Amino acid sequence: MGTDGVPARTGFSRRTILGGGAVALGAAGLGWGTATATNHGTDGPAGSQTEPFHGIHQAGIATAPQAYAAFVGLDLAEGADRERVTGIMKVWTEDAVRLTRGSPALTDTEPELARLPARLTVTVGFGPGVFDAVGRRDRAPEWLRPLPAYPTIDRLDPAWGQTDLLVQICSDDPVTVAHALRELVKNVRTLVHVRWVQRGFRRARGTENPGHTMRNLMGQVDGTENLRPDGDFDRLVWDDGAAHPWLAGGTSLVLRRIRMELDTWDELDRPGRELTMGRNLANGAPLTGTDEFDTPDLTARDQFGIPVIPPGSHVARSRFTHEGERFFRRAYNYDDAPTGPSTPGELSNSGLIFAAFQRDIDSQYLPVQQRLADHDALNEWTTPIGSAVYAIPPGVAEGDYAAGDYLGRTLLEN
Amino acid sequence: MGTDGVPARTGFSRRTILGGGAVALGAAGLGWGTATATNHGTDGPAGSQTEPFHGIHQAGIATAPQAYAAFVGLDLAEGADRERVTGIMKVWTEDAVRLTRGSPALTDTEPELARLPARLTVTVGFGPGVFDAVGRRDRAPEWLRPLPAYPTIDRLDPAWGQTDLLVQICSDDPVTVAHALRELVKNVRTLVHVRWVQRGFRRARGTENPGHTMRNLMGQVDGTENLRPDGDFDRLVWDDGAAHPWLAGGTSLVLRRIRMELDTWDELDRPGRELTMGRNLANGAPLTGTDEFDTPDLTARDQFGIPVIPPGSHVARSRFTHEGERFFRRAYNYDDAPTGPSTPGELSNSGLIFAAFQRDIDSQYLPVQQRLADHDALNEWTTPIGSAVYAIPPGVAEGDYAAGDYLGRTLLEN
């Protein structure tokens, strides 16, 4: 933080925008449309395409979602302090800079696997434990605490619970994800314990023409009402540093692991599914419309006076009641082995890794989550089994003037 | 089988070739070059591309390897007999025909997920238990039995062991694999138990320009010496029906789950790794050559009289000693969660799903495997933890004249 009370990060970021070239601009909050246009046009195999690591914001949030993700939850080893956390962040920054541009990590033992980043991004988050470990509890955002218990829906398994650190690794190539995951974890292996790894996927790059909303494994279009990269995105996702100057340019992540009860879902007929969702399954249109992106008319009634979109449907319950209740979802499907101790006798172990980014969990996310917990027809077929929240620090500045910048510096230094 | 002693399958296949069009030819053993050329040239998104299901041989073997695979091991439920196995095969045939062309399965509850096959193939195999269940033990090939024990290398976990049935599902899209897996398994859920699912991946489609040999997660090129789709492929992979007429056009699969000891591998320096493999890591060339596809010179010695390629290296030990010792590998990487009961304290749970197809396991596969078990420098960093063998029945004929053909018909009927 600057000594004049102006957050250092803000001034810093302005310099990045003013002084930087196209790369800095591309990552500087102009949204994913820009990032997409910049990077997808590259000739040659898709594996050589890159997403810029540096910028005001971390990559992997406004970045057009890659096909594969690994979310890694890690706990700090006994005795972690500010020096040690700083060391981890410097190592991760260095390795992320290298890996995202297709270069081997600093101590890469399989450098040939680093050659094709395929739009690799590495995004780091801080759980509450980090603030304690570094003696900065006063800098923890107020919203950085466990979500309220939702006893009617939650069946939380501590195996998927809160961790001190999060690394989100995304790429259009699964070999790249596997390699980056291993490099990032092994270089700090004595300082952290991996608690869980959640691997997810969307449609492979190129399977569909761009612009399709992804479908989840229940067959529903998932994300129609998501924030688009317009002015609202920046305002609703990125922290402005007002409450915590160190966080300017950062955001928050709510990560929920939501199991899909596919076996019982399959017993529900199509009309039942459409009433549950409030949407047409074939094209995702609300039951009051014809196109996926038509605005649902929650007041429309049929000839018998019955609401066309049931008030308890997922669309009706999840819809924001005012503009400030919106957040940005960047979800991935998971489909793990259907056998094993956690799923005796079940045919599938599938669901959604629900990742929601927003500036303020309390005002944007919680009202919607509470409404869904109170009632949502879809709840019968979805079960939250994991839950964690993270503060996502701002991005890392590039260039000589920013020598020594690293992930989390504004929290850890001064 | 024909009543005149000529295997019905053979005559049948000839008719398929002679009477069929381009689709039948593409799948009829002209090799993967043909299949690749036929299907990869399609315009539009990659998701709509198909691999032909019908043909003399099952798809998914000579098919250019797709990016994702799920190998599913299933056991027959108590009381299975020929009628029941026939029922399973008819259901799988019907659903595979539909799913591989991008149509919903017969009772598909998520039909929208079936729309993009992305070169989906479904390949079915029979373990020894099937022959017992259907009362056809006399038709089981001699090689269809557990591999010999290799006590110096094997650490086999029954959790990855032999099953009655195998389904190999491959596609360039992971959502398609997940959907096909669920549809194929749930439609026979009362008749089988899923014992294991092994999910694997290669580089995503489009990550590299075509023609690259894949690298495994140790960073090695993996498959340089593999059979190419020339005349040898057909002769060495496809059964001719001489011993068991029902198997004409089929083959065998050895499926080994090979854990990679990446933690100790990472401690080995680059020269040590190259001597272990007998190959240059950067480009895969044998230590006696400059190009990946140079033939290793196992007799070459350096100025001190020491073999350039160590006699104990993987290249030296795995190399065929005569043409008949070759087989076709179609391997996938796996990278499961590094934590959990099976891997306490380990950083990675990674390895190779080693799938080898050959006409005769005894004469083609076992000599090589025995040599590697006796000594292979690489053994220190690789551990077989799963092993199973399957007879792969021939493909399914298409057209009115073949009405009613289904997977395994030549074994199950008459």
mmCIF file with all atom_site columns, N, CA, C and O in Angstrom, chain A residues 74-93 124-136 164-166 188 191-192 246 393 406-409 411-413:
data_model
loop_
_atom_site.group_PDB
_atom_site.id
_atom_site.type_symbol
_atom_site.label_atom_id
_atom_site.label_alt_id
_atom_site.label_comp_id
_atom_site.label_asym_id
_atom_site.label_entity_id
_atom_site.label_seq_id
_atom_site.pdbx_PDB_ins_code
_atom_site.Cartn_x
_atom_site.Cartn_y
_atom_site.Cartn_z
_atom_site.occupancy
_atom_site.B_iso_or_equiv
_atom_site.pdbx_formal_charge
_atom_site.auth_seq_id
_atom_site.auth_comp_id
_atom_site.auth_asym_id
_atom_site.auth_atom_id
_atom_site.pdbx_PDB_model_num
ATOM 1   N N  . LEU A 1 74  ? -4.896 -27.001 -1.235  1.00 0.00 ? 74  LEU A N  1
ATOM 2   C CA . LEU A 1 74  ? -3.686 -27.337 -0.470  1.00 0.00 ? 74  LEU A CA 1
ATOM 3   C C  . LEU A 1 74  ? -3.724 -26.679 0.900   1.00 0.00 ? 74  LEU A C  1
ATOM 4   O O  . LEU A 1 74  ? -4.219 -25.551 1.049   1.00 0.00 ? 74  LEU A O  1
ATOM 5   N N  . ASP A 1 75  ? -3.189 -27.366 1.884   1.00 0.00 ? 75  ASP A N  1
ATOM 6   C CA . ASP A 1 75  ? -3.017 -26.783 3.202   1.00 0.00 ? 75  ASP A CA 1
ATOM 7   C C  . ASP A 1 75  ? -1.547 -26.490 3.446   1.00 0.00 ? 75  ASP A C  1
ATOM 8   O O  . ASP A 1 75  ? -0.671 -27.245 3.004   1.00 0.00 ? 75  ASP A O  1
ATOM 9   N N  . LEU A 1 76  ? -1.293 -25.397 4.155   1.00 0.00 ? 76  LEU A N  1
ATOM 10  C CA . LEU A 1 76  ? 0.073  -25.068 4.529   1.00 0.00 ? 76  LEU A CA 1
ATOM 11  C C  . LEU A 1 76  ? 0.578  -26.080 5.557   1.00 0.00 ? 76  LEU A C  1
ATOM 12  O O  . LEU A 1 76  ? -0.164 -26.500 6.449   1.00 0.00 ? 76  LEU A O  1
ATOM 13  N N  . ALA A 1 77  ? 1.832  -26.463 5.417   1.00 0.00 ? 77  ALA A N  1
ATOM 14  C CA . ALA A 1 77  ? 2.420  -27.374 6.394   1.00 0.00 ? 77  ALA A CA 1
ATOM 15  C C  . ALA A 1 77  ? 2.614  -26.633 7.716   1.00 0.00 ? 77  ALA A C  1
ATOM 16  O O  . ALA A 1 77  ? 2.661  -25.390 7.770   1.00 0.00 ? 77  ALA A O  1
ATOM 17  N N  . GLU A 1 78  ? 2.728  -27.405 8.758   1.00 0.00 ? 78  GLU A N  1
ATOM 18  C CA . GLU A 1 78  ? 2.967  -26.885 10.104  1.00 0.00 ? 78  GLU A CA 1
ATOM 19  C C  . GLU A 1 78  ? 4.095  -25.836 10.091  1.00 0.00 ? 78  GLU A C  1
ATOM 20  O O  . GLU A 1 78  ? 5.126  -26.033 9.461   1.00 0.00 ? 78  GLU A O  1
ATOM 21  N N  . GLY A 1 79  ? 3.864  -24.744 10.777  1.00 0.00 ? 79  GLY A N  1
ATOM 22  C CA . GLY A 1 79  ? 4.936  -23.765 10.925  1.00 0.00 ? 79  GLY A CA 1
ATOM 23  C C  . GLY A 1 79  ? 5.022  -22.736 9.812   1.00 0.00 ? 79  GLY A C  1
ATOM 24  O O  . GLY A 1 79  ? 5.989  -21.963 9.741   1.00 0.00 ? 79  GLY A O  1
ATOM 25  N N  . ALA A 1 80  ? 4.013  -22.693 8.954   1.00 0.00 ? 80  ALA A N  1
ATOM 26  C CA . ALA A 1 80  ? 4.050  -21.709 7.864   1.00 0.00 ? 80  ALA A CA 1
ATOM 27  C C  . ALA A 1 80  ? 3.962  -20.290 8.431   1.00 0.00 ? 80  ALA A C  1
ATOM 28  O O  . ALA A 1 80  ? 3.218  -20.037 9.366   1.00 0.00 ? 80  ALA A O  1
ATOM 29  N N  . ASP A 1 81  ? 4.742  -19.408 7.847   1.00 0.00 ? 81  ASP A N  1
ATOM 30  C CA . ASP A 1 81  ? 4.683  -18.000 8.253   1.00 0.00 ? 81  ASP A CA 1
ATOM 31  C C  . ASP A 1 81  ? 4.751  -17.128 6.998   1.00 0.00 ? 81  ASP A C  1
ATOM 32  O O  . ASP A 1 81  ? 4.723  -17.636 5.876   1.00 0.00 ? 81  ASP A O  1
ATOM 33  N N  . ARG A 1 82  ? 4.861  -15.828 7.203   1.00 0.00 ? 82  ARG A N  1
ATOM 34  C CA . ARG A 1 82  ? 4.802  -14.944 6.049   1.00 0.00 ? 82  ARG A CA 1
ATOM 35  C C  . ARG A 1 82  ? 5.954  -15.195 5.080   1.00 0.00 ? 82  ARG A C  1
ATOM 36  O O  . ARG A 1 82  ? 5.776  -15.184 3.869   1.00 0.00 ? 82  ARG A O  1
ATOM 37  N N  . GLU A 1 83  ? 7.113  -15.445 5.633   1.00 0.00 ? 83  GLU A N  1
ATOM 38  C CA . GLU A 1 83  ? 8.268  -15.699 4.768   1.00 0.00 ? 83  GLU A CA 1
ATOM 39  C C  . GLU A 1 83  ? 8.036  -16.940 3.894   1.00 0.00 ? 83  GLU A C  1
ATOM 40  O O  . GLU A 1 83  ? 8.328  -16.948 2.700   1.00 0.00 ? 83  GLU A O  1
ATOM 41  N N  . ARG A 1 84  ? 7.504  -17.960 4.521   1.00 0.00 ? 84  ARG A N  1
ATOM 42  C CA . ARG A 1 84  ? 7.334  -19.197 3.767   1.00 0.00 ? 84  ARG A CA 1
ATOM 43  C C  . ARG A 1 84  ? 6.237  -19.046 2.712   1.00 0.00 ? 84  ARG A C  1
ATOM 44  O O  . ARG A 1 84  ? 6.391  -19.532 1.581   1.00 0.00 ? 84  ARG A O  1
ATOM 45  N N  . VAL A 1 85  ? 5.134  -18.406 3.093   1.00 0.00 ? 85  VAL A N  1
ATOM 46  C CA . VAL A 1 85  ? 4.058  -18.206 2.102   1.00 0.00 ? 85  VAL A CA 1
ATOM 47  C C  . VAL A 1 85  ? 4.581  -17.349 0.950   1.00 0.00 ? 85  VAL A C  1
ATOM 48  O O  . VAL A 1 85  ? 4.287  -17.604 -0.224  1.00 0.00 ? 85  VAL A O  1
ATOM 49  N N  . THR A 1 86  ? 5.374  -16.335 1.286   1.00 0.00 ? 86  THR A N  1
ATOM 50  C CA . THR A 1 86  ? 5.968  -15.502 0.235   1.00 0.00 ? 86  THR A CA 1
ATOM 51  C C  . THR A 1 86  ? 6.834  -16.352 -0.691  1.00 0.00 ? 86  THR A C  1
ATOM 52  O O  . THR A 1 86  ? 6.801  -16.193 -1.918  1.00 0.00 ? 86  THR A O  1
ATOM 53  N N  . GLY A 1 87  ? 7.569  -17.258 -0.114  1.00 0.00 ? 87  GLY A N  1
ATOM 54  C CA . GLY A 1 87  ? 8.398  -18.139 -0.928  1.00 0.00 ? 87  GLY A CA 1
ATOM 55  C C  . GLY A 1 87  ? 7.564  -18.991 -1.874  1.00 0.00 ? 87  GLY A C  1
ATOM 56  O O  . GLY A 1 87  ? 7.901  -19.137 -3.062  1.00 0.00 ? 87  GLY A O  1
ATOM 57  N N  . ILE A 1 88  ? 6.480  -19.551 -1.361  1.00 0.00 ? 88  ILE A N  1
ATOM 58  C CA . ILE A 1 88  ? 5.596  -20.350 -2.224  1.00 0.00 ? 88  ILE A CA 1
ATOM 59  C C  . ILE A 1 88  ? 5.069  -19.495 -3.368  1.00 0.00 ? 88  ILE A C  1
ATOM 60  O O  . ILE A 1 88  ? 5.057  -19.909 -4.535  1.00 0.00 ? 88  ILE A O  1
ATOM 61  N N  . MET A 1 89  ? 4.653  -18.271 -3.035  1.00 0.00 ? 89  MET A N  1
ATOM 62  C CA . MET A 1 89  ? 4.066  -17.404 -4.068  1.00 0.00 ? 89  MET A CA 1
ATOM 63  C C  . MET A 1 89  ? 5.099  -17.022 -5.131  1.00 0.00 ? 89  MET A C  1
ATOM 64  O O  . MET A 1 89  ? 4.775  -16.932 -6.311  1.00 0.00 ? 89  MET A O  1
ATOM 65  N N  . LYS A 1 90  ? 6.333  -16.826 -4.708  1.00 0.00 ? 90  LYS A N  1
ATOM 66  C CA . LYS A 1 90  ? 7.366  -16.477 -5.689  1.00 0.00 ? 90  LYS A CA 1
ATOM 67  C C  . LYS A 1 90  ? 7.660  -17.657 -6.611  1.00 0.00 ? 90  LYS A C  1
ATOM 68  O O  . LYS A 1 90  ? 7.857  -17.488 -7.815  1.00 0.00 ? 90  LYS A O  1
ATOM 69  N N  . VAL A 1 91  ? 7.691  -18.835 -6.039  1.00 0.00 ? 91  VAL A N  1
ATOM 70  C CA . VAL A 1 91  ? 7.912  -20.025 -6.867  1.00 0.00 ? 91  VAL A CA 1
ATOM 71  C C  . VAL A 1 91  ? 6.761  -20.206 -7.851  1.00 0.00 ? 91  VAL A C  1
ATOM 72  O O  . VAL A 1 91  ? 6.962  -20.445 -9.050  1.00 0.00 ? 91  VAL A O  1
ATOM 73  N N  . TRP A 1 92  ? 5.539  -20.091 -7.351  1.00 0.00 ? 92  TRP A N  1
ATOM 74  C CA . TRP A 1 92  ? 4.387  -20.279 -8.236  1.00 0.00 ? 92  TRP A CA 1
ATOM 75  C C  . TRP A 1 92  ? 4.335  -19.205 -9.320  1.00 0.00 ? 92  TRP A C  1
ATOM 76  O O  . TRP A 1 92  ? 3.984  -19.488 -10.468 1.00 0.00 ? 92  TRP A O  1
ATOM 77  N N  . THR A 1 93  ? 4.675  -17.973 -8.961  1.00 0.00 ? 93  THR A N  1
ATOM 78  C CA . THR A 1 93  ? 4.671  -16.904 -9.962  1.00 0.00 ? 93  THR A CA 1
ATOM 79  C C  . THR A 1 93  ? 5.676  -17.220 -11.067 1.00 0.00 ? 93  THR A C  1
ATOM 80  O O  . THR A 1 93  ? 5.355  -17.166 -12.262 1.00 0.00 ? 93  THR A O  1
ATOM 81  N N  . VAL A 1 124 ? -4.417 -18.423 -8.534  1.00 0.00 ? 124 VAL A N  1
ATOM 82  C CA . VAL A 1 124 ? -4.157 -18.786 -7.139  1.00 0.00 ? 124 VAL A CA 1
ATOM 83  C C  . VAL A 1 124 ? -5.139 -18.068 -6.204  1.00 0.00 ? 124 VAL A C  1
ATOM 84  O O  . VAL A 1 124 ? -5.482 -16.901 -6.434  1.00 0.00 ? 124 VAL A O  1
ATOM 85  N N  . GLY A 1 125 ? -5.606 -18.791 -5.195  1.00 0.00 ? 125 GLY A N  1
ATOM 86  C CA . GLY A 1 125 ? -6.520 -18.215 -4.213  1.00 0.00 ? 125 GLY A CA 1
ATOM 87  C C  . GLY A 1 125 ? -6.052 -18.474 -2.785  1.00 0.00 ? 125 GLY A C  1
ATOM 88  O O  . GLY A 1 125 ? -5.316 -19.425 -2.528  1.00 0.00 ? 125 GLY A O  1
ATOM 89  N N  . PHE A 1 126 ? -6.500 -17.601 -1.879  1.00 0.00 ? 126 PHE A N  1
ATOM 90  C CA . PHE A 1 126 ? -6.134 -17.689 -0.464  1.00 0.00 ? 126 PHE A CA 1
ATOM 91  C C  . PHE A 1 126 ? -7.358 -18.030 0.385   1.00 0.00 ? 126 PHE A C  1
ATOM 92  O O  . PHE A 1 126 ? -8.354 -17.300 0.371   1.00 0.00 ? 126 PHE A O  1
ATOM 93  N N  . GLY A 1 127 ? -7.289 -19.116 1.136   1.00 0.00 ? 127 GLY A N  1
ATOM 94  C CA . GLY A 1 127 ? -8.308 -19.402 2.128   1.00 0.00 ? 127 GLY A CA 1
ATOM 95  C C  . GLY A 1 127 ? -7.991 -18.665 3.420   1.00 0.00 ? 127 GLY A C  1
ATOM 96  O O  . GLY A 1 127 ? -6.930 -18.046 3.554   1.00 0.00 ? 127 GLY A O  1
ATOM 97  N N  . PRO A 1 128 ? -8.906 -18.737 4.387   1.00 0.00 ? 128 PRO A N  1
ATOM 98  C CA . PRO A 1 128 ? -8.690 -18.008 5.641   1.00 0.00 ? 128 PRO A CA 1
ATOM 99  C C  . PRO A 1 128 ? -7.365 -18.366 6.321   1.00 0.00 ? 128 PRO A C  1
ATOM 100 O O  . PRO A 1 128 ? -6.736 -17.502 6.947   1.00 0.00 ? 128 PRO A O  1
ATOM 101 N N  . GLY A 1 129 ? -6.927 -19.596 6.169   1.00 0.00 ? 129 GLY A N  1
ATOM 102 C CA . GLY A 1 129 ? -5.707 -20.035 6.844   1.00 0.00 ? 129 GLY A CA 1
ATOM 103 C C  . GLY A 1 129 ? -4.477 -19.239 6.458   1.00 0.00 ? 129 GLY A C  1
ATOM 104 O O  . GLY A 1 129 ? -3.536 -19.096 7.259   1.00 0.00 ? 129 GLY A O  1
ATOM 105 N N  . VAL A 1 130 ? -4.445 -18.741 5.236   1.00 0.00 ? 130 VAL A N  1
ATOM 106 C CA . VAL A 1 130 ? -3.292 -17.965 4.798   1.00 0.00 ? 130 VAL A CA 1
ATOM 107 C C  . VAL A 1 130 ? -3.172 -16.671 5.614   1.00 0.00 ? 130 VAL A C  1
ATOM 108 O O  . VAL A 1 130 ? -2.067 -16.273 6.019   1.00 0.00 ? 130 VAL A O  1
ATOM 109 N N  . PHE A 1 131 ? -4.302 -16.035 5.850   1.00 0.00 ? 131 PHE A N  1
ATOM 110 C CA . PHE A 1 131 ? -4.264 -14.754 6.575   1.00 0.00 ? 131 PHE A CA 1
ATOM 111 C C  . PHE A 1 131 ? -3.774 -14.952 8.008   1.00 0.00 ? 131 PHE A C  1
ATOM 112 O O  . PHE A 1 131 ? -3.043 -14.126 8.552   1.00 0.00 ? 131 PHE A O  1
ATOM 113 N N  . ASP A 1 132 ? -4.182 -16.055 8.597   1.00 0.00 ? 132 ASP A N  1
ATOM 114 C CA . ASP A 1 132 ? -3.676 -16.374 9.935   1.00 0.00 ? 132 ASP A CA 1
ATOM 115 C C  . ASP A 1 132 ? -2.167 -16.641 9.885   1.00 0.00 ? 132 ASP A C  1
ATOM 116 O O  . ASP A 1 132 ? -1.401 -16.120 10.694  1.00 0.00 ? 132 ASP A O  1
ATOM 117 N N  . ALA A 1 133 ? -1.764 -17.456 8.921   1.00 0.00 ? 133 ALA A N  1
ATOM 118 C CA . ALA A 1 133 ? -0.362 -17.874 8.870   1.00 0.00 ? 133 ALA A CA 1
ATOM 119 C C  . ALA A 1 133 ? 0.579  -16.694 8.669   1.00 0.00 ? 133 ALA A C  1
ATOM 120 O O  . ALA A 1 133 ? 1.685  -16.666 9.217   1.00 0.00 ? 133 ALA A O  1
ATOM 121 N N  . VAL A 1 134 ? 0.143  -15.705 7.906   1.00 0.00 ? 134 VAL A N  1
ATOM 122 C CA . VAL A 1 134 ? 1.034  -14.589 7.598   1.00 0.00 ? 134 VAL A CA 1
ATOM 123 C C  . VAL A 1 134 ? 0.820  -13.410 8.545   1.00 0.00 ? 134 VAL A C  1
ATOM 124 O O  . VAL A 1 134 ? 1.421  -12.347 8.363   1.00 0.00 ? 134 VAL A O  1
ATOM 125 N N  . GLY A 1 135 ? -0.040 -13.601 9.555   1.00 0.00 ? 135 GLY A N  1
ATOM 126 C CA . GLY A 1 135 ? -0.252 -12.526 10.519  1.00 0.00 ? 135 GLY A CA 1
ATOM 127 C C  . GLY A 1 135 ? -0.963 -11.315 9.932   1.00 0.00 ? 135 GLY A C  1
ATOM 128 O O  . GLY A 1 135 ? -0.674 -10.171 10.292  1.00 0.00 ? 135 GLY A O  1
ATOM 129 N N  . ARG A 1 136 ? -1.883 -11.565 9.013   1.00 0.00 ? 136 ARG A N  1
ATOM 130 C CA . ARG A 1 136 ? -2.607 -10.470 8.348   1.00 0.00 ? 136 ARG A CA 1
ATOM 131 C C  . ARG A 1 136 ? -4.115 -10.696 8.433   1.00 0.00 ? 136 ARG A C  1
ATOM 132 O O  . ARG A 1 136 ? -4.841 -10.423 7.473   1.00 0.00 ? 136 ARG A O  1
ATOM 133 N N  . ASP A 1 164 ? -6.262 -23.982 2.785   1.00 0.00 ? 164 ASP A N  1
ATOM 134 C CA . ASP A 1 164 ? -5.545 -22.710 2.909   1.00 0.00 ? 164 ASP A CA 1
ATOM 135 C C  . ASP A 1 164 ? -5.294 -22.073 1.549   1.00 0.00 ? 164 ASP A C  1
ATOM 136 O O  . ASP A 1 164 ? -5.374 -20.852 1.399   1.00 0.00 ? 164 ASP A O  1
ATOM 137 N N  . LEU A 1 165 ? -4.967 -22.894 0.582   1.00 0.00 ? 165 LEU A N  1
ATOM 138 C CA . LEU A 1 165 ? -4.604 -22.380 -0.736  1.00 0.00 ? 165 LEU A CA 1
ATOM 139 C C  . LEU A 1 165 ? -5.393 -23.110 -1.816  1.00 0.00 ? 165 LEU A C  1
ATOM 140 O O  . LEU A 1 165 ? -5.789 -24.276 -1.638  1.00 0.00 ? 165 LEU A O  1
ATOM 141 N N  . LEU A 1 166 ? -5.604 -22.395 -2.902  1.00 0.00 ? 166 LEU A N  1
ATOM 142 C CA . LEU A 1 166 ? -6.217 -22.997 -4.083  1.00 0.00 ? 166 LEU A CA 1
ATOM 143 C C  . LEU A 1 166 ? -5.369 -22.670 -5.301  1.00 0.00 ? 166 LEU A C  1
ATOM 144 O O  . LEU A 1 166 ? -4.908 -21.536 -5.448  1.00 0.00 ? 166 LEU A O  1
ATOM 145 N N  . VAL A 1 188 ? 6.836  -27.172 -4.250  1.00 0.00 ? 188 VAL A N  1
ATOM 146 C CA . VAL A 1 188 ? 6.595  -26.665 -2.891  1.00 0.00 ? 188 VAL A CA 1
ATOM 147 C C  . VAL A 1 188 ? 6.167  -27.819 -1.981  1.00 0.00 ? 188 VAL A C  1
ATOM 148 O O  . VAL A 1 188 ? 5.538  -27.599 -0.950  1.00 0.00 ? 188 VAL A O  1
ATOM 149 N N  . LEU A 1 191 ? 6.311  -27.774 1.752   1.00 0.00 ? 191 LEU A N  1
ATOM 150 C CA . LEU A 1 191 ? 5.673  -26.626 2.424   1.00 0.00 ? 191 LEU A CA 1
ATOM 151 C C  . LEU A 1 191 ? 4.153  -26.733 2.469   1.00 0.00 ? 191 LEU A C  1
ATOM 152 O O  . LEU A 1 191 ? 3.501  -25.947 3.150   1.00 0.00 ? 191 LEU A O  1
ATOM 153 N N  . VAL A 1 192 ? 3.596  -27.655 1.705   1.00 0.00 ? 192 VAL A N  1
ATOM 154 C CA . VAL A 1 192 ? 2.137  -27.784 1.616   1.00 0.00 ? 192 VAL A CA 1
ATOM 155 C C  . VAL A 1 192 ? 1.737  -29.253 1.603   1.00 0.00 ? 192 VAL A C  1
ATOM 156 O O  . VAL A 1 192 ? 2.553  -30.133 1.350   1.00 0.00 ? 192 VAL A O  1
ATOM 157 N N  . TRP A 1 246 ? -5.188 -3.962  -0.685  1.00 0.00 ? 246 TRP A N  1
ATOM 158 C CA . TRP A 1 246 ? -4.348 -5.014  -1.270  1.00 0.00 ? 246 TRP A CA 1
ATOM 159 C C  . TRP A 1 246 ? -5.106 -5.849  -2.293  1.00 0.00 ? 246 TRP A C  1
ATOM 160 O O  . TRP A 1 246 ? -4.501 -6.464  -3.182  1.00 0.00 ? 246 TRP A O  1
ATOM 161 N N  . PRO A 1 393 ? -6.184 -13.004 -5.134  1.00 0.00 ? 393 PRO A N  1
ATOM 162 C CA . PRO A 1 393 ? -5.412 -11.758 -5.184  1.00 0.00 ? 393 PRO A CA 1
ATOM 163 C C  . PRO A 1 393 ? -5.321 -11.227 -6.611  1.00 0.00 ? 393 PRO A C  1
ATOM 164 O O  . PRO A 1 393 ? -5.620 -11.955 -7.559  1.00 0.00 ? 393 PRO A O  1
ATOM 165 N N  . TYR A 1 406 ? 4.935  -10.423 -7.572  1.00 0.00 ? 406 TYR A N  1
ATOM 166 C CA . TYR A 1 406 ? 4.576  -11.845 -7.497  1.00 0.00 ? 406 TYR A CA 1
ATOM 167 C C  . TYR A 1 406 ? 3.164  -11.953 -6.944  1.00 0.00 ? 406 TYR A C  1
ATOM 168 O O  . TYR A 1 406 ? 2.623  -10.973 -6.390  1.00 0.00 ? 406 TYR A O  1
ATOM 169 N N  . LEU A 1 407 ? 2.582  -13.108 -7.095  1.00 0.00 ? 407 LEU A N  1
ATOM 170 C CA . LEU A 1 407 ? 1.217  -13.362 -6.636  1.00 0.00 ? 407 LEU A CA 1
ATOM 171 C C  . LEU A 1 407 ? 1.109  -13.079 -5.139  1.00 0.00 ? 407 LEU A C  1
ATOM 172 O O  . LEU A 1 407 ? 1.881  -13.611 -4.349  1.00 0.00 ? 407 LEU A O  1
ATOM 173 N N  . GLY A 1 408 ? 0.163  -12.242 -4.765  1.00 0.00 ? 408 GLY A N  1
ATOM 174 C CA . GLY A 1 408 ? -0.086 -11.980 -3.353  1.00 0.00 ? 408 GLY A CA 1
ATOM 175 C C  . GLY A 1 408 ? 0.813  -10.931 -2.734  1.00 0.00 ? 408 GLY A C  1
ATOM 176 O O  . GLY A 1 408 ? 0.734  -10.686 -1.526  1.00 0.00 ? 408 GLY A O  1
ATOM 177 N N  . ARG A 1 409 ? 1.651  -10.277 -3.544  1.00 0.00 ? 409 ARG A N  1
ATOM 178 C CA . ARG A 1 409 ? 2.605  -9.327  -2.988  1.00 0.00 ? 409 ARG A CA 1
ATOM 179 C C  . ARG A 1 409 ? 1.923  -8.234  -2.167  1.00 0.00 ? 409 ARG A C  1
ATOM 180 O O  . ARG A 1 409 ? 2.395  -7.868  -1.083  1.00 0.00 ? 409 ARG A O  1
ATOM 181 N N  . LEU A 1 411 ? -0.646 -8.324  -0.425  1.00 0.00 ? 411 LEU A N  1
ATOM 182 C CA . LEU A 1 411 ? -1.037 -8.800  0.913   1.00 0.00 ? 411 LEU A CA 1
ATOM 183 C C  . LEU A 1 411 ? 0.185  -9.053  1.781   1.00 0.00 ? 411 LEU A C  1
ATOM 184 O O  . LEU A 1 411 ? 0.197  -8.732  2.977   1.00 0.00 ? 411 LEU A O  1
ATOM 185 N N  . LEU A 1 412 ? 1.219  -9.583  1.183   1.00 0.00 ? 412 LEU A N  1
ATOM 186 C CA . LEU A 1 412 ? 2.325  -10.122 1.971   1.00 0.00 ? 412 LEU A CA 1
ATOM 187 C C  . LEU A 1 412 ? 3.371  -9.069  2.328   1.00 0.00 ? 412 LEU A C  1
ATOM 188 O O  . LEU A 1 412 ? 4.036  -9.173  3.367   1.00 0.00 ? 412 LEU A O  1
ATOM 189 N N  . GLU A 1 413 ? 3.550  -8.052  1.445   1.00 0.00 ? 413 GLU A N  1
ATOM 190 C CA . GLU A 1 413 ? 4.627  -7.087  1.665   1.00 0.00 ? 413 GLU A CA 1
ATOM 191 C C  . GLU A 1 413 ? 4.171  -5.875  2.457   1.00 0.00 ? 413 GLU A C  1
ATOM 192 O O  . GLU A 1 413 ? 3.003  -5.682  2.710   1.00 0.00 ? 413 GLU A O  1
#
